[in-house]
Tab-separated table of C-alpha atoms and ligand atoms in Angstrom:
chain	number	residue	atom	x	y	z
A	173	UNK	CA	-31.069	-215.455	34.366
A	174	UNK	CA	-33.312	-213.023	36.349
A	175	UNK	CA	-30.439	-211.165	37.440
A	176	UNK	CA	-29.293	-210.960	34.132
A	177	UNK	CA	-32.252	-209.952	32.605
A	178	UNK	CA	-32.435	-206.929	35.263
A	179	UNK	CA	-29.100	-205.947	34.496
A	180	UNK	CA	-29.811	-205.825	30.703
A	181	UNK	CA	-32.930	-203.777	31.500
A	182	UNK	CA	-30.873	-201.593	33.756
A	183	UNK	CA	-28.053	-201.004	30.986
A	184	UNK	CA	-30.677	-200.167	28.375
A	185	UNK	CA	-32.736	-198.040	30.495
A	186	UNK	CA	-28.970	-195.738	31.646
A	187	UNK	CA	-28.082	-195.766	27.816
A	188	UNK	CA	-31.297	-194.505	26.341
A	189	UNK	CA	-31.469	-191.982	29.610
A	190	UNK	CA	-27.663	-190.959	28.525
A	191	UNK	CA	-28.822	-190.580	24.985
A	192	UNK	CA	-31.253	-187.754	25.958
A	193	UNK	CA	-28.274	-185.766	27.508
A	194	UNK	CA	-26.460	-183.218	24.983
A	195	UNK	CA	-23.160	-184.969	24.296
A	196	UNK	CA	-20.630	-183.285	26.794
A	197	UNK	CA	-17.537	-182.356	26.520
A	198	UNK	CA	-15.264	-184.099	29.119
A	199	UNK	CA	-13.915	-182.032	31.973
A	200	UNK	CA	-10.343	-180.765	31.081
A	201	UNK	CA	-7.558	-183.149	32.458
A	202	UNK	CA	-4.935	-180.779	34.057
A	203	UNK	CA	-1.626	-182.535	33.847
A	204	UNK	CA	-1.303	-185.963	36.079
A	205	UNK	CA	-0.461	-184.444	39.116
A	206	UNK	CA	-2.065	-187.703	41.321
A	207	UNK	CA	0.729	-189.940	40.166
A	208	UNK	CA	3.582	-187.261	40.940
A	209	UNK	CA	5.012	-187.863	44.104
A	210	UNK	CA	5.690	-184.070	45.512
A	211	UNK	CA	9.101	-183.467	46.876
A	212	UNK	CA	9.580	-183.190	50.470
A	213	UNK	CA	8.263	-179.639	51.920
A	214	UNK	CA	6.710	-178.948	48.334
A	215	UNK	CA	3.184	-177.945	48.943
A	216	UNK	CA	0.172	-179.172	46.629
A	217	UNK	CA	-3.108	-178.274	46.382
A	218	UNK	CA	-5.656	-181.165	46.378
A	219	UNK	CA	-8.949	-179.704	45.270
A	220	UNK	CA	-8.590	-181.449	41.658
A	221	UNK	CA	-7.739	-184.535	43.096
A	222	UNK	CA	-11.169	-183.978	45.374
A	223	UNK	CA	-12.946	-182.988	42.808
A	224	UNK	CA	-12.119	-186.155	40.746
A	225	UNK	CA	-12.857	-188.564	43.819
A	226	UNK	CA	-16.388	-186.945	44.362
A	227	UNK	CA	-17.002	-187.643	40.373
A	228	UNK	CA	-16.166	-190.983	40.827
A	229	UNK	CA	-18.750	-191.392	43.398
A	230	UNK	CA	-21.398	-189.092	41.583
A	231	UNK	CA	-21.527	-189.005	37.964
A	232	UNK	CA	-23.980	-186.289	37.894
A	233	UNK	CA	-21.656	-183.953	39.245
A	234	UNK	CA	-19.525	-184.195	36.083
A	235	UNK	CA	-22.634	-182.993	34.305
A	236	UNK	CA	-23.648	-180.258	36.854
A	237	UNK	CA	-19.987	-178.993	36.094
A	238	UNK	CA	-20.538	-178.945	32.382
A	239	UNK	CA	-23.513	-176.994	33.106
A	240	UNK	CA	-21.677	-174.575	34.556
A	241	UNK	CA	-18.437	-174.181	32.194
A	242	UNK	CA	-21.148	-173.745	29.307
A	243	UNK	CA	-22.980	-170.787	31.589
A	244	UNK	CA	-19.498	-169.451	32.113
A	245	UNK	CA	-18.043	-169.623	28.636
A	246	UNK	CA	-21.601	-167.923	27.103
A	247	UNK	CA	-21.235	-165.053	29.864
A	248	UNK	CA	-17.701	-164.560	29.103
A	249	UNK	CA	-18.883	-164.876	25.130
A	250	UNK	CA	-21.565	-161.870	26.224
A	251	UNK	CA	-23.986	-164.267	24.903
A	252	UNK	CA	-27.844	-163.515	26.649
A	253	UNK	CA	-26.699	-160.365	28.226
A	254	UNK	CA	-25.114	-158.193	25.662
A	255	UNK	CA	-26.858	-154.976	27.069
A	256	UNK	CA	-25.708	-155.462	30.784
A	257	UNK	CA	-22.329	-153.612	30.377
A	258	UNK	CA	-19.474	-154.594	32.107
A	259	UNK	CA	-20.182	-152.384	35.126
A	260	UNK	CA	-23.659	-154.121	35.667
A	261	UNK	CA	-25.848	-151.098	34.135
A	262	UNK	CA	-27.883	-151.466	31.120
A	263	UNK	CA	-28.331	-149.960	28.220
A	264	UNK	CA	-31.814	-149.019	26.920
A	265	UNK	CA	-32.881	-148.248	22.983
A	266	UNK	CA	-34.986	-145.549	22.960
A	267	UNK	CA	-37.766	-144.915	19.927
A	268	UNK	CA	-39.472	-141.507	20.136
A	269	UNK	CA	-42.823	-141.561	18.276
A	270	UNK	CA	-44.061	-137.902	17.515
A	271	UNK	CA	-47.707	-137.331	16.474
A	272	UNK	CA	-48.284	-133.745	15.394
A	273	UNK	CA	-51.223	-131.962	14.099
A	274	UNK	CA	-49.136	-128.238	14.316
A	275	UNK	CA	-45.795	-127.904	12.985
A	276	UNK	CA	-45.164	-126.757	16.831
A	277	UNK	CA	-46.200	-130.436	18.029
A	278	UNK	CA	-43.881	-131.623	15.420
A	279	UNK	CA	-41.081	-131.209	18.016
A	280	UNK	CA	-37.299	-130.844	17.366
A	281	UNK	CA	-34.611	-133.232	17.540
A	282	UNK	CA	-33.137	-130.806	19.889
A	283	UNK	CA	-36.147	-131.168	22.549
A	284	UNK	CA	-36.247	-134.915	21.862
A	285	UNK	CA	-32.314	-135.096	22.797
A	286	UNK	CA	-33.056	-132.921	25.839
A	287	UNK	CA	-35.417	-135.615	27.067
A	288	UNK	CA	-32.974	-138.418	26.699
A	289	UNK	CA	-30.354	-136.348	28.226
A	290	UNK	CA	-32.737	-135.653	31.174
A	291	UNK	CA	-33.172	-139.460	31.477
A	292	UNK	CA	-29.673	-139.733	31.644
A	293	UNK	CA	-29.151	-137.340	34.357
A	294	UNK	CA	-31.705	-138.278	36.830
A	295	UNK	CA	-31.424	-142.260	36.282
A	296	UNK	CA	-27.538	-141.704	36.903
A	297	UNK	CA	-27.981	-139.363	40.092
A	298	UNK	CA	-25.983	-137.074	38.425
A	299	UNK	CA	-29.205	-134.183	38.181
A	300	UNK	CA	-27.171	-130.894	40.091
A	301	UNK	CA	-30.733	-130.769	42.496
A	302	UNK	CA	-30.227	-134.651	43.502
A	303	UNK	CA	-27.793	-132.622	46.173
A	304	UNK	CA	-31.070	-130.686	47.599
A	305	UNK	CA	-31.873	-133.974	49.217
A	306	UNK	CA	-32.991	-133.370	53.191
A	307	UNK	CA	-30.384	-134.833	55.442
A	308	UNK	CA	-32.713	-136.994	56.569
A	309	UNK	CA	-33.205	-138.858	53.504
A	310	UNK	CA	-29.592	-138.794	52.336
A	311	UNK	CA	-28.620	-142.177	53.055
A	312	UNK	CA	-31.813	-143.696	51.645
A	313	UNK	CA	-30.964	-142.388	48.113
A	314	UNK	CA	-30.542	-144.797	45.460
A	315	UNK	CA	-27.249	-143.203	43.445
A	316	UNK	CA	-27.194	-144.265	40.145
A	317	UNK	CA	-30.182	-146.802	38.951
A	318	UNK	CA	-27.687	-147.860	36.660
A	319	UNK	CA	-29.664	-147.610	33.569
A	320	UNK	CA	-28.259	-145.401	30.328
A	321	UNK	CA	-30.706	-144.197	27.710
A	322	UNK	CA	-29.565	-144.309	23.726
A	323	UNK	CA	-31.925	-142.660	21.261
A	324	UNK	CA	-32.428	-145.433	18.899
A	325	UNK	CA	-34.511	-143.416	16.344
A	326	UNK	CA	-37.313	-140.904	16.039
A	327	UNK	CA	-40.753	-141.825	14.039
A	328	UNK	CA	-43.054	-138.854	12.782
A	329	UNK	CA	-46.214	-138.780	11.840
A	330	UNK	CA	-48.676	-135.809	11.114
A	331	UNK	CA	-52.084	-136.329	12.126
A	332	UNK	CA	-55.495	-134.650	11.879
A	333	UNK	CA	-56.616	-135.742	15.577
A	334	UNK	CA	-56.455	-132.556	17.872
A	335	UNK	CA	-55.744	-134.638	20.766
A	336	UNK	CA	-55.491	-138.143	22.439
A	337	UNK	CA	-56.872	-139.983	25.584
A	338	UNK	CA	-55.120	-142.817	27.921
A	339	UNK	CA	-57.070	-145.511	25.725
A	340	UNK	CA	-53.836	-146.334	23.687
A	341	UNK	CA	-54.800	-144.993	20.323
A	342	UNK	CA	-51.532	-143.119	19.829
A	343	UNK	CA	-49.706	-146.399	20.141
A	344	UNK	CA	-51.938	-148.178	16.878
A	345	UNK	CA	-51.242	-147.253	13.459
A	346	UNK	CA	-54.944	-148.712	12.770
A	347	UNK	CA	-56.021	-145.822	15.290
A	348	UNK	CA	-54.160	-143.137	13.535
A	349	UNK	CA	-50.976	-143.377	15.896
A	350	UNK	CA	-47.858	-145.327	15.406
A	351	UNK	CA	-47.174	-148.933	16.411
A	352	UNK	CA	-44.375	-149.265	18.709
A	353	UNK	CA	-40.857	-150.154	17.115
A	354	UNK	CA	-39.732	-153.870	18.878
A	355	UNK	CA	-41.222	-153.417	22.127
A	356	UNK	CA	-39.423	-155.929	23.820
A	357	UNK	CA	-35.960	-154.738	23.259
A	358	UNK	CA	-36.732	-150.779	22.866
A	359	UNK	CA	-38.316	-148.348	25.157
A	360	UNK	CA	-41.060	-146.602	23.057
A	361	UNK	CA	-42.104	-143.124	23.822
A	362	UNK	CA	-44.927	-141.252	22.339
A	363	UNK	CA	-45.334	-137.839	22.435
A	364	UNK	CA	-48.732	-136.414	21.520
A	365	UNK	CA	-51.019	-133.896	22.736
A	366	UNK	CA	-52.867	-135.173	25.516
A	367	UNK	CA	-56.361	-134.162	26.891
A	368	UNK	CA	-57.635	-133.687	30.236
A	369	UNK	CA	-54.419	-132.173	31.666
A	370	UNK	CA	-52.650	-135.601	31.662
A	371	UNK	CA	-48.935	-134.915	31.550
A	372	UNK	CA	-48.224	-138.950	30.752
A	373	UNK	CA	-48.919	-142.455	31.394
A	374	UNK	CA	-46.855	-145.629	31.070
A	375	UNK	CA	-47.506	-149.060	31.030
A	376	UNK	CA	-46.520	-151.549	33.972
A	377	UNK	CA	-44.193	-154.279	33.409
A	378	UNK	CA	-46.640	-157.591	32.431
A	379	UNK	CA	-48.763	-155.683	29.770
A	380	UNK	CA	-49.014	-156.733	25.874
A	381	UNK	CA	-45.773	-155.817	24.049
A	382	UNK	CA	-48.212	-154.310	21.661
A	383	UNK	CA	-48.898	-151.580	23.859
A	384	UNK	CA	-45.834	-151.589	25.941
A	385	UNK	CA	-44.040	-147.910	26.610
A	386	UNK	CA	-44.776	-144.823	27.853
A	387	UNK	CA	-46.901	-141.685	26.488
A	388	UNK	CA	-45.768	-137.753	27.325
A	389	UNK	CA	-47.642	-134.469	26.579
A	390	UNK	CA	-45.709	-132.496	24.040
A	391	UNK	CA	-45.690	-129.664	26.650
A	392	UNK	CA	-44.108	-131.767	29.455
A	393	UNK	CA	-41.653	-133.532	26.981
A	394	UNK	CA	-37.639	-132.761	27.272
A	395	UNK	CA	-36.448	-129.406	28.708
A	396	UNK	CA	-36.654	-126.917	25.767
A	397	UNK	CA	-39.178	-126.085	22.528
A	398	UNK	CA	-42.511	-126.653	23.428
A	399	UNK	CA	-42.450	-127.670	27.298
A	400	UNK	CA	-44.367	-125.284	29.612
A	401	UNK	CA	-43.709	-124.771	33.114
A	402	UNK	CA	-43.941	-126.162	35.796
A	403	UNK	CA	-43.295	-129.432	34.092
A	404	UNK	CA	-40.655	-128.200	32.067
A	405	UNK	CA	-37.604	-130.101	33.426
A	406	UNK	CA	-38.520	-133.290	31.573
A	407	UNK	CA	-39.662	-135.050	35.229
A	408	UNK	CA	-42.651	-136.338	33.775
A	409	UNK	CA	-40.650	-138.849	31.654
A	410	UNK	CA	-38.789	-139.645	34.768
A	411	UNK	CA	-41.858	-140.431	36.745
A	412	UNK	CA	-43.284	-142.461	33.764
A	413	UNK	CA	-39.816	-144.428	32.895
A	414	UNK	CA	-40.077	-145.293	36.983
A	415	UNK	CA	-43.955	-146.966	36.198
A	416	UNK	CA	-42.721	-148.606	33.402
A	417	UNK	CA	-39.747	-150.129	35.778
A	418	UNK	CA	-42.496	-151.241	38.104
A	419	UNK	CA	-42.286	-148.310	40.462
A	420	UNK	CA	-45.490	-147.631	42.066
A	421	UNK	CA	-46.787	-143.769	43.200
A	422	UNK	CA	-45.258	-142.928	46.289
A	423	UNK	CA	-48.669	-142.609	48.401
A	424	UNK	CA	-49.597	-146.493	46.747
A	425	UNK	CA	-52.856	-144.770	44.993
A	426	UNK	CA	-54.718	-144.571	48.298
A	427	UNK	CA	-54.926	-142.920	51.482
A	428	UNK	CA	-51.536	-143.793	53.366
A	429	UNK	CA	-51.232	-146.960	50.842
A	430	UNK	CA	-48.069	-148.858	50.152
A	431	UNK	CA	-45.841	-148.391	47.073
A	432	UNK	CA	-44.284	-151.862	47.915
A	433	UNK	CA	-40.882	-149.935	48.829
A	434	UNK	CA	-39.566	-150.235	52.375
A	435	UNK	CA	-37.228	-147.576	52.334
A	436	UNK	CA	-40.006	-144.635	51.110
A	437	UNK	CA	-42.385	-143.142	54.073
A	438	UNK	CA	-45.921	-143.661	53.785
A	439	UNK	CA	-47.530	-140.611	52.322
A	440	UNK	CA	-51.446	-139.304	52.913
A	441	UNK	CA	-51.806	-138.740	49.181
A	442	UNK	CA	-50.131	-136.979	46.151
A	443	UNK	CA	-48.601	-133.978	46.783
A	444	UNK	CA	-48.553	-131.197	43.992
A	445	UNK	CA	-46.394	-127.808	43.319
A	446	UNK	CA	-43.492	-127.605	45.791
A	447	UNK	CA	-44.041	-128.386	49.312
A	448	UNK	CA	-42.084	-126.985	51.999
A	449	UNK	CA	-39.805	-129.267	53.832
A	450	UNK	CA	-40.725	-130.922	56.445
A	451	UNK	CA	-44.211	-132.006	55.102
A	452	UNK	CA	-45.536	-134.306	57.618
A	453	UNK	CA	-47.720	-137.264	56.830
A	454	UNK	CA	-51.117	-137.913	58.157
A	455	UNK	CA	-50.332	-141.562	58.227
A	456	UNK	CA	-49.432	-144.127	61.349
A	457	UNK	CA	-46.118	-142.175	63.080
A	458	UNK	CA	-46.826	-139.274	61.151
A	459	UNK	CA	-43.646	-139.788	58.952
A	460	UNK	CA	-41.816	-136.712	57.039
A	461	UNK	CA	-43.162	-137.404	53.445
A	462	UNK	CA	-40.529	-137.529	50.658
A	463	UNK	CA	-42.247	-134.954	48.708
A	464	UNK	CA	-38.889	-134.961	46.575
A	465	UNK	CA	-38.964	-138.494	45.146
A	466	UNK	CA	-39.744	-138.915	41.348
A	467	UNK	CA	-42.630	-140.864	42.285
A	468	UNK	CA	-44.730	-138.183	43.942
A	469	UNK	CA	-46.752	-135.776	41.892
A	470	UNK	CA	-44.644	-132.461	42.666
A	471	UNK	CA	-43.337	-129.896	40.395
A	472	UNK	CA	-40.262	-131.010	37.949
A	473	UNK	CA	-37.914	-128.809	40.002
A	474	UNK	CA	-39.282	-130.333	43.200
A	475	UNK	CA	-38.478	-133.985	42.648
A	476	UNK	CA	-35.298	-134.930	42.394
A	477	UNK	CA	-34.379	-138.415	43.731
A	478	UNK	CA	-35.108	-142.655	43.925
A	479	UNK	CA	-34.418	-144.635	46.716
A	480	UNK	CA	-32.340	-147.603	47.068
A	481	UNK	CA	-35.612	-149.572	47.357
A	482	UNK	CA	-36.947	-148.444	44.431
A	483	UNK	CA	-33.185	-148.974	42.588
A	484	UNK	CA	-33.664	-152.718	43.876
A	485	UNK	CA	-37.177	-153.033	42.570
A	486	UNK	CA	-36.436	-151.479	39.103
A	487	UNK	CA	-33.388	-153.613	38.480
A	488	UNK	CA	-35.665	-157.075	39.398
A	489	UNK	CA	-37.221	-156.390	35.933
A	490	UNK	CA	-34.349	-156.921	33.978
A	491	UNK	CA	-32.784	-159.985	35.584
A	492	UNK	CA	-33.424	-163.816	34.438
A	493	UNK	CA	-36.833	-164.396	34.743
A	494	UNK	CA	-37.552	-161.031	35.047
A	495	UNK	CA	-40.677	-159.014	33.029
A	496	UNK	CA	-38.336	-157.011	30.973
A	497	UNK	CA	-35.452	-159.613	30.700
A	498	UNK	CA	-35.678	-159.280	27.128
A	499	UNK	CA	-34.006	-156.074	27.475
A	500	UNK	CA	-30.801	-157.561	28.868
A	501	UNK	CA	-30.727	-160.283	26.109
A	502	UNK	CA	-28.805	-160.474	22.575
B	1362	LIG	N1	-48.752	-139.090	35.291
B	1362	LIG	C1	-48.553	-138.193	36.107
B	1362	LIG	C2	-49.941	-137.277	35.452
B	1362	LIG	O1	-50.220	-137.290	34.228
B	1362	LIG	C3	-47.370	-137.324	35.960
B	1362	LIG	C4	-46.970	-136.637	36.811
B	1362	LIG	C5	-45.784	-136.034	36.645
B	1362	LIG	N2	-45.199	-134.811	37.469
B	1362	LIG	C6	-44.460	-134.075	36.960
B	1362	LIG	N3	-43.811	-133.286	37.677
B	1362	LIG	N4	-43.925	-133.914	35.813
B	1362	LIG	O2	-50.067	-136.106	36.197
B	1363	LIG	ZN1	-47.578	-141.849	37.887
B	1364	LIG	CA1	-43.026	-147.154	50.899
């Protein structure tokens, strides 16, 4: 009697546990090979028989395989990773928000496209100056970062404001700026007159989506129109999008600080202009500084590469569980 009650409870528990599970489609039955006796000398593969034997001792294996099957079919159907292209690269739609007081500040479509083109060249390592990399650093280069930027839309707004600061007002309609367009799936760029000689700034992964994106001064955006040397090759955006992808300044924003990337050398501090190679660091080991890295502060013409370590760090933002995984999803 006691035994029966226990058994009954066990059955009830089992039944209720099963009801919580989604209904499972059964594993496909492939023929009935186990009943077929192979002819002499015929080769056969025992995998499916071994699987069935394992399942008979371990029913949870069948459920685990159902999960794997669902995951596999979702991948094949391109659900959940629509923007991850077949070659593993990711396509990022870009919204350009233009705030202008003067007509010159209302930059042309050509200037906007020149910035998108520059981003694509630099992030695919198709920039011609990539080949200027000194031999010492050539094996450390990223190759293509695997990111394609596609201009999605342009939002223009006339303003009475002469210049903007780093307080994010340009990102808020309520403060005379422009709210971002779907910032969890689109990279928003704001082009405006920044005060204080600031060329641009980015929001790192992890911040509020309402202020997510990159701000670039109108005289440092793109490669034509209102751009002014030595920031006239669109590299301010390359640098800032690097931050948006979680890359730090190569000097780690401290004397001999770390950028959390182990294939970039330690830099004493930021470099400006166009340093003569080799520029030696004063940090431990006096390594040659990688002044041509996009995450330094050198002139546009003197920065032209990311490293493989920077590529790995940037790629981490898009994978499942990553802070920008929404960009990789449907
Ligand atoms: N955040 C940096 C600044 O405002 C950008 C430096 C970009 N460097 C460049 N060569 N474009 O100073
Ligand atoms: Zn920076
Ligand atoms: Ca480093």
